Tab-separated table of C-alpha atoms in Angstrom:
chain	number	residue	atom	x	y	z
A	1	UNK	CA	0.000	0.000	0.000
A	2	UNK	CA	1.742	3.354	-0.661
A	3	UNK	CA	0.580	6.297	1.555
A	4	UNK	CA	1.219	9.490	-0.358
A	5	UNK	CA	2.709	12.230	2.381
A	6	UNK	CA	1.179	15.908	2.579
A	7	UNK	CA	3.088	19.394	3.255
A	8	UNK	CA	2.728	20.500	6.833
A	9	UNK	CA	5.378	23.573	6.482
A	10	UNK	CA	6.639	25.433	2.980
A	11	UNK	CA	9.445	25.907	5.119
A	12	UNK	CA	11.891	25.574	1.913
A	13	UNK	CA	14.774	24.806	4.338
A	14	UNK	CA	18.580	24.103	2.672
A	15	UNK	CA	19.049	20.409	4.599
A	16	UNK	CA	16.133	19.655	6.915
A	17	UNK	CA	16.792	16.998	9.119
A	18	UNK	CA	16.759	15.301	12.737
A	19	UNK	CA	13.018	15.266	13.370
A	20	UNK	CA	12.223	14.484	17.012
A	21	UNK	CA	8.823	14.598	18.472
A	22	UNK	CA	8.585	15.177	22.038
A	23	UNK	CA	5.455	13.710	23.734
A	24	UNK	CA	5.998	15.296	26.833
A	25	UNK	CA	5.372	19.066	25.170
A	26	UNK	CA	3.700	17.734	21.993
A	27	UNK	CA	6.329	19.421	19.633
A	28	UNK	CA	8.478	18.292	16.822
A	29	UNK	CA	11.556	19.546	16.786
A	30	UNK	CA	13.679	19.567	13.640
A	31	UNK	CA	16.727	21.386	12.380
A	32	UNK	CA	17.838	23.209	8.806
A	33	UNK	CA	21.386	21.942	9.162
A	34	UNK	CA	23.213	24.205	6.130
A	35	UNK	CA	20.760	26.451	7.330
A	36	UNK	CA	21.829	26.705	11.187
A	37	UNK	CA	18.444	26.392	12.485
A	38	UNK	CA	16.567	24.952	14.948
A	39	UNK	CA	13.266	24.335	14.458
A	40	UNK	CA	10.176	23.731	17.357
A	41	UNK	CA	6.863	22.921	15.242
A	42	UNK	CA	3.465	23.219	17.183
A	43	UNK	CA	0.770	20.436	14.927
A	44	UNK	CA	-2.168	22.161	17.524
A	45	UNK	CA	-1.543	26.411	16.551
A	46	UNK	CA	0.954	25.320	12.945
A	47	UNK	CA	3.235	27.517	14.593
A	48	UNK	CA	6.882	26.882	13.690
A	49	UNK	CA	9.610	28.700	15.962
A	50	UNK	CA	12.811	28.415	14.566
A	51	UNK	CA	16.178	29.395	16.930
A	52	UNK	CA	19.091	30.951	14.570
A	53	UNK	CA	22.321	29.221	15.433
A	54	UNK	CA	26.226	30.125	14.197
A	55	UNK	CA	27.245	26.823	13.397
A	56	UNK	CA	25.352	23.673	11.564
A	57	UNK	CA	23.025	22.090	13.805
A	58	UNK	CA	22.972	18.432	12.965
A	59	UNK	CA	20.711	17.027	15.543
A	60	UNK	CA	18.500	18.012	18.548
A	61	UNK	CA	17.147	15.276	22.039
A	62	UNK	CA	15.364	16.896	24.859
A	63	UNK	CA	17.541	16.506	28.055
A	64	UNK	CA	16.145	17.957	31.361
A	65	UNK	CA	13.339	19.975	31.356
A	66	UNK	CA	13.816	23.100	29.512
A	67	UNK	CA	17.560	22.053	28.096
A	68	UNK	CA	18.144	20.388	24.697
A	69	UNK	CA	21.369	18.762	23.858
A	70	UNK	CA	22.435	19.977	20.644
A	71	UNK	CA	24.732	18.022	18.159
A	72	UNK	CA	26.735	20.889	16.203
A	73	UNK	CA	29.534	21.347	13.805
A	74	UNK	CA	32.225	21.963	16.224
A	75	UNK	CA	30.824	18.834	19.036
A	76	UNK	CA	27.812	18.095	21.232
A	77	UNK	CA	25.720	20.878	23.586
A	78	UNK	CA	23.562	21.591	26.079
A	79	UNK	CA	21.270	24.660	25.042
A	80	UNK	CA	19.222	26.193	27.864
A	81	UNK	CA	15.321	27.264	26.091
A	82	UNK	CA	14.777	30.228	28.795
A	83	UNK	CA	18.484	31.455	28.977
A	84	UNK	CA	19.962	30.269	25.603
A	85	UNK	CA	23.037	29.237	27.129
A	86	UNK	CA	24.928	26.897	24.755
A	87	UNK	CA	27.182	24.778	27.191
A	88	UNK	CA	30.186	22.219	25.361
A	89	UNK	CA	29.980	18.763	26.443
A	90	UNK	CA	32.301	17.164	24.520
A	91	UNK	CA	34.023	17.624	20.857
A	92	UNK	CA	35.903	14.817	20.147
A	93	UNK	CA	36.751	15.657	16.591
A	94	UNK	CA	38.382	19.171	17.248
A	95	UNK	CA	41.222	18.225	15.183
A	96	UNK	CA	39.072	17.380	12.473
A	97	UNK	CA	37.678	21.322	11.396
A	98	UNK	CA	36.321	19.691	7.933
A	99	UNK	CA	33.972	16.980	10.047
A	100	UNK	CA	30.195	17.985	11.600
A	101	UNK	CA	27.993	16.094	13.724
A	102	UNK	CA	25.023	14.669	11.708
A	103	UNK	CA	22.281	12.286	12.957
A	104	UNK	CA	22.111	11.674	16.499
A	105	UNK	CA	19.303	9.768	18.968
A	106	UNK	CA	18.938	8.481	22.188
A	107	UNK	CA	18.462	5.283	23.562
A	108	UNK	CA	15.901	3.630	25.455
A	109	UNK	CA	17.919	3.941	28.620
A	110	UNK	CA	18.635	7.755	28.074
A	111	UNK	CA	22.154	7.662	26.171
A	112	UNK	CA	23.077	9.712	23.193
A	113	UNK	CA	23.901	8.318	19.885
A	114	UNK	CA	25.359	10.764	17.244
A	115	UNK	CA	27.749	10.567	14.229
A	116	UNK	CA	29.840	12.364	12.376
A	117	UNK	CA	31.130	12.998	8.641
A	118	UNK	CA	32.832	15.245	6.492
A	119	UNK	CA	32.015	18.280	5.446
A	120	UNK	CA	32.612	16.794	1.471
A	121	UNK	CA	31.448	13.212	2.741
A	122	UNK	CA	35.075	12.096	2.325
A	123	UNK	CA	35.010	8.444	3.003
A	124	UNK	CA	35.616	7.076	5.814
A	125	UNK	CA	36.235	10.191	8.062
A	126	UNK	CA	33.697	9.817	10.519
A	127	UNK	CA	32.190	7.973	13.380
A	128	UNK	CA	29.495	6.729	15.773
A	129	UNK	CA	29.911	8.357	19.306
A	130	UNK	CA	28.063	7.223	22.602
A	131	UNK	CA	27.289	10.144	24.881
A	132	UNK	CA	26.733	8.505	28.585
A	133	UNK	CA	24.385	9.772	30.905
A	134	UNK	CA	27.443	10.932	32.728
A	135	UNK	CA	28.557	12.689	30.235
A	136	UNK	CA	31.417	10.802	29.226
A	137	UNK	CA	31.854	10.025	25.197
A	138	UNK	CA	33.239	6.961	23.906
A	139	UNK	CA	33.716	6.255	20.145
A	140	UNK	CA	31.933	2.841	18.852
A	141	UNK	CA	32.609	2.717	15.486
A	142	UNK	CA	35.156	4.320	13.119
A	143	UNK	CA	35.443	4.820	9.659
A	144	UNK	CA	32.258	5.777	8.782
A	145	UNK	CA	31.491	8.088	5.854
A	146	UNK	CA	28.190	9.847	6.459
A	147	UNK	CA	26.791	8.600	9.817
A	148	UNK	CA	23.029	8.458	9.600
A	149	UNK	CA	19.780	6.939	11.047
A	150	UNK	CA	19.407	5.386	13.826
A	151	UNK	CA	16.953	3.126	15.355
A	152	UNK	CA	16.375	0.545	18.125
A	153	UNK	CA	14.136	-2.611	18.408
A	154	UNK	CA	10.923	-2.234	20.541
A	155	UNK	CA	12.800	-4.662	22.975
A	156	UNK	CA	15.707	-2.820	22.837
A	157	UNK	CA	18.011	-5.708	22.087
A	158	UNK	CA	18.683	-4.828	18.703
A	159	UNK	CA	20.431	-1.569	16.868
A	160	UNK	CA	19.685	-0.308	13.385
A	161	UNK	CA	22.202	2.030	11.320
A	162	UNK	CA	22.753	3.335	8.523
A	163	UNK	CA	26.265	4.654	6.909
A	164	UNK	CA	24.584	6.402	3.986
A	165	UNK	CA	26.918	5.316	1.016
A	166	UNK	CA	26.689	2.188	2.184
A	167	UNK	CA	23.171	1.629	0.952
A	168	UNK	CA	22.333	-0.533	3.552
A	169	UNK	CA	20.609	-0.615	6.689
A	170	UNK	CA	22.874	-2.471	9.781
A	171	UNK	CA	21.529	-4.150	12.500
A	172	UNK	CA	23.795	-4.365	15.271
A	173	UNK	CA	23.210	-6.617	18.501
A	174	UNK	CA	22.821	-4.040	21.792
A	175	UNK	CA	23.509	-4.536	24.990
A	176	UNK	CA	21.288	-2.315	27.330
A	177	UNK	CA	23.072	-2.757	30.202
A	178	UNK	CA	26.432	-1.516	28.956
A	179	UNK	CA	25.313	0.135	26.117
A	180	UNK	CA	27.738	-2.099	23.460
A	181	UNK	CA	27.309	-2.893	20.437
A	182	UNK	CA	28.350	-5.912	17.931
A	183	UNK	CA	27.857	-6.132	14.628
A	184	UNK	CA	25.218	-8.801	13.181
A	185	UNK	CA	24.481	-8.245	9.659
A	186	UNK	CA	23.081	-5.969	6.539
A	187	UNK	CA	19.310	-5.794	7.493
A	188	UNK	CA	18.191	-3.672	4.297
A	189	UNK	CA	19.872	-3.005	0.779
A	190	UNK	CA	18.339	-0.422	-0.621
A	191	UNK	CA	18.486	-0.793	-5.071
A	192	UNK	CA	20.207	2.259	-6.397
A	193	UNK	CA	17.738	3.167	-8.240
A	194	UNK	CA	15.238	4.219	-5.401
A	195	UNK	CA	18.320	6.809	-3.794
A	196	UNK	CA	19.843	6.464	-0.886
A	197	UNK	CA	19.382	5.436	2.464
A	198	UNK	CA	19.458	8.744	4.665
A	199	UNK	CA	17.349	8.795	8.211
A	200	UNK	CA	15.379	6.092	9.925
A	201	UNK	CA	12.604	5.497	12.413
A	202	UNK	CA	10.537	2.390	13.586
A	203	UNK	CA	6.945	1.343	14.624
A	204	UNK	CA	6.024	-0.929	17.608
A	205	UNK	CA	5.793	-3.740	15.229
A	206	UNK	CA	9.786	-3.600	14.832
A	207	UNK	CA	10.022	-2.354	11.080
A	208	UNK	CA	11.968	0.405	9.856
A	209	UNK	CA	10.707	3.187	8.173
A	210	UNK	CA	13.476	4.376	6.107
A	211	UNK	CA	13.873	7.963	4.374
A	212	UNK	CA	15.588	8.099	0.877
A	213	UNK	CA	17.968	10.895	-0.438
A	214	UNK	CA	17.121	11.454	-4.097
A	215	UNK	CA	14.282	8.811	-4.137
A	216	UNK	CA	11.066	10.665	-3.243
A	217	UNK	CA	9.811	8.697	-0.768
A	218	UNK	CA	9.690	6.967	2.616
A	219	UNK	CA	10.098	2.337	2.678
A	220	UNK	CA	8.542	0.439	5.494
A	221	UNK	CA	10.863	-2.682	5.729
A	222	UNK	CA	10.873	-5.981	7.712
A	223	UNK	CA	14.237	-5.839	8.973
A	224	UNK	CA	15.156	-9.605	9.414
A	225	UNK	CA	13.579	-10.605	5.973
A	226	UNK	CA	15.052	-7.874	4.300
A	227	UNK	CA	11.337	-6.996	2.900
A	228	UNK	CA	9.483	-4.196	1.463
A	229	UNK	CA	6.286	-3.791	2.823
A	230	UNK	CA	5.064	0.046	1.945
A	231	UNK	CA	5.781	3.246	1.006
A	232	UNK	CA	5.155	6.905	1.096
A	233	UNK	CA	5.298	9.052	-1.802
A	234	UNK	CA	6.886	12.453	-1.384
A	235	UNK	CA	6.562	15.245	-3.628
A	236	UNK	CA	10.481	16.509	-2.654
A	237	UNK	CA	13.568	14.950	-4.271
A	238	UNK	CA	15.548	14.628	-1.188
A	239	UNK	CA	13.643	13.037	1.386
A	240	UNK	CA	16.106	13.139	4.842
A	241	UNK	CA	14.706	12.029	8.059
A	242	UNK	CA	11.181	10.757	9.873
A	243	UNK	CA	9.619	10.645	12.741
A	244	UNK	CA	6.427	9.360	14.590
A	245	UNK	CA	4.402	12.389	16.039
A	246	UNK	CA	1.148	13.333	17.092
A	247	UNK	CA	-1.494	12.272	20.373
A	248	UNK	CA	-0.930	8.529	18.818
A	249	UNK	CA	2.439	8.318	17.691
A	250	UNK	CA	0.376	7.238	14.312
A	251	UNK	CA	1.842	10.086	12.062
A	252	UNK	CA	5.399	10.225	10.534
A	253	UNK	CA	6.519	13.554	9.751
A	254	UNK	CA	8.931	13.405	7.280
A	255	UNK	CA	11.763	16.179	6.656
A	256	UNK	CA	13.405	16.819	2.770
A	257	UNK	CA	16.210	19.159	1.648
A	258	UNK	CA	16.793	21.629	-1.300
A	259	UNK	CA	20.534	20.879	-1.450
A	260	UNK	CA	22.156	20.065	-4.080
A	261	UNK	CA	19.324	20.533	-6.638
A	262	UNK	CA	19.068	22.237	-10.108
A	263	UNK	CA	16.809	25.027	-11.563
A	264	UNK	CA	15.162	21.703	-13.199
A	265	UNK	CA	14.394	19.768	-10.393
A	266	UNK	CA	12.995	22.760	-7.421
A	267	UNK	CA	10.515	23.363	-10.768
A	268	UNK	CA	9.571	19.715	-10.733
A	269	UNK	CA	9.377	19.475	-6.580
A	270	UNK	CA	8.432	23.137	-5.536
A	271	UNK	CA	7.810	22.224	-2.041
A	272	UNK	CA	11.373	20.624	-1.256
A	273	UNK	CA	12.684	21.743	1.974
A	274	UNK	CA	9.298	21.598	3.772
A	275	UNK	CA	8.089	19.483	6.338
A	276	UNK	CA	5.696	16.863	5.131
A	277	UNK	CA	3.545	14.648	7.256
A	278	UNK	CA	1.209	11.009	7.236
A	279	UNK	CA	-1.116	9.064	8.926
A	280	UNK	CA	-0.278	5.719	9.265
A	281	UNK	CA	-2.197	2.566	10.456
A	282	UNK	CA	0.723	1.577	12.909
A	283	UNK	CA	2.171	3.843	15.771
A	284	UNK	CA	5.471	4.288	16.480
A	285	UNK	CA	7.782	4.058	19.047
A	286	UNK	CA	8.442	7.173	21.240
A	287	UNK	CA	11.593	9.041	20.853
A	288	UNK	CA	13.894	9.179	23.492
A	289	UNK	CA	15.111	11.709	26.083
A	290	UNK	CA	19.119	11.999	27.186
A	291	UNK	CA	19.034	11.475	30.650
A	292	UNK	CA	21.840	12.884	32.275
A	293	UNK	CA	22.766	11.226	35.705
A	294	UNK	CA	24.318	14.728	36.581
């Protein structure tokens, strides 16, 4: 069955990425990374405040109350809402100037995931970082090339990620105790033909909704058969990142990008760079929170 997604926000943003919905203050937050923006979207008033940063923004988590932790260009934050103090927690990569942080998410114990990539997707230049609740960072895998979506199993057992050139979808086995991770197998191999494998979310039925970079659309996939089972249609070139929103976690927004695209193609797909949205007959599973032990 192929869902066909609707614009939400002709936001025309450069890369928009990272969407995170927060059920505790019913917002999705998203960011314009090129752009250096922040973005807090309100479904109930279609309100979208947007927070001008001076460095790419490459991923946003709730933290405490009123504190979002902030993965940047130059390593990860803390950003206060009511002060807009922008606190350094770690940059691990400060001898790499040409790398940014890109997709990041928590998981379901409260610890950061977020990876990293060059600025000209150079290959092999990044990495996968763990941010502890204790704020201490430790590096789980290297030579990646442009560190993407993320995604864990309703049971928490299982990791899913995605090194964008790669074409595939990983799953990983997890260890929620510790917080380790060790490698299983490709999950997903996306055909060439239908882009690239960018971000990632999942549903409480344990399939992976996957976005795809110069495909159009959004893939529902069984991750241990390695199966298609449905798609969304998106009228933007670039589709980036999605998330499960809304009072039933039973809408995916779905973020897209202008990047990279010619005179041509923003005729063909006006509305690239806005914020698109579906309902869905499954829910999802609730984003996570960093929970810092500090």
């Amino acid at each position: 069955m192929a869902y066909l997604a609707e614009l939400v926000l002709d936001e025309k943003a450069t890369l928009g990425e990272g969407p995170h919905w927060d059920h505790q203050e019913n917002k999705l937050y998203w960011v314009d990374i090129i752009g250096k923006k922040l973005h807090a979207f309100d479904p109930v008033t279609n309100k979208n405040r947007t927070l001008q940063f001076d460095q790419y923004i490459g991923a946003v988590v709730p933290g405490k109350t009123g504190q979002l932790i902030l993965a940047m260009q130059n390593g990860i934050y803390r950003y206060e809402l009511e002060s807009k103090l922008l606190t350094l927690i770690a940059d691990p990569e400060s001898d790499k100037p040409n790398n940014r942080f890109n997709d990041g998410k928590c998981d379901p114990t409260g610890r950061f995931y977020v990876g990293t990539m060059d600025l000209n997707g150079k290959k092999g230049s990044g990495a996968l970082y763990r941010l502890d609740r204790d704020g201490q960072l430790s590096k789980m895998l290297s030579s990646v090339t442009i560190s993407n979506g993320l995604a864990w199993s309703p049971d928490g057992n299982e990791m899913y990620f995605i090194d964008t050139p790669t074409g595939e979808v990983a799953i990983y086995h997890y260890n929620q105790q510790f917080g380790d991770l060790s490698y299983k197998q490709p999950a997903v191999k996306i055909p060439q033909e239908m882009g690239s494998p960018d971000g990632m979310t999942i549903d409480q039925e344990g399939m992976i909704w996957v976005a795809h970079w110069g495909g159009s659309r959004v893939t529902r996939w069984d991750p241990h058969l390695g199966k298609q089972l449905d798609e969304v249609i998106v009228p933007a070139k670039n589709v980036t990142s999605c998330a499960f929103g809304g009072e039933n976690l039973d809408e995916l927004y779905i973020t897209t990008a202008r990047q990279g695209m010619n005179d041509d193609e923003l005729l063909k797909f006006p509305q690239s760079g806005g914020l698109f949205k579906v309902k869905t007959d499954v829910q999802g599973v609730r984003g996570n929170h960093y929970r810092s032990s500090k």
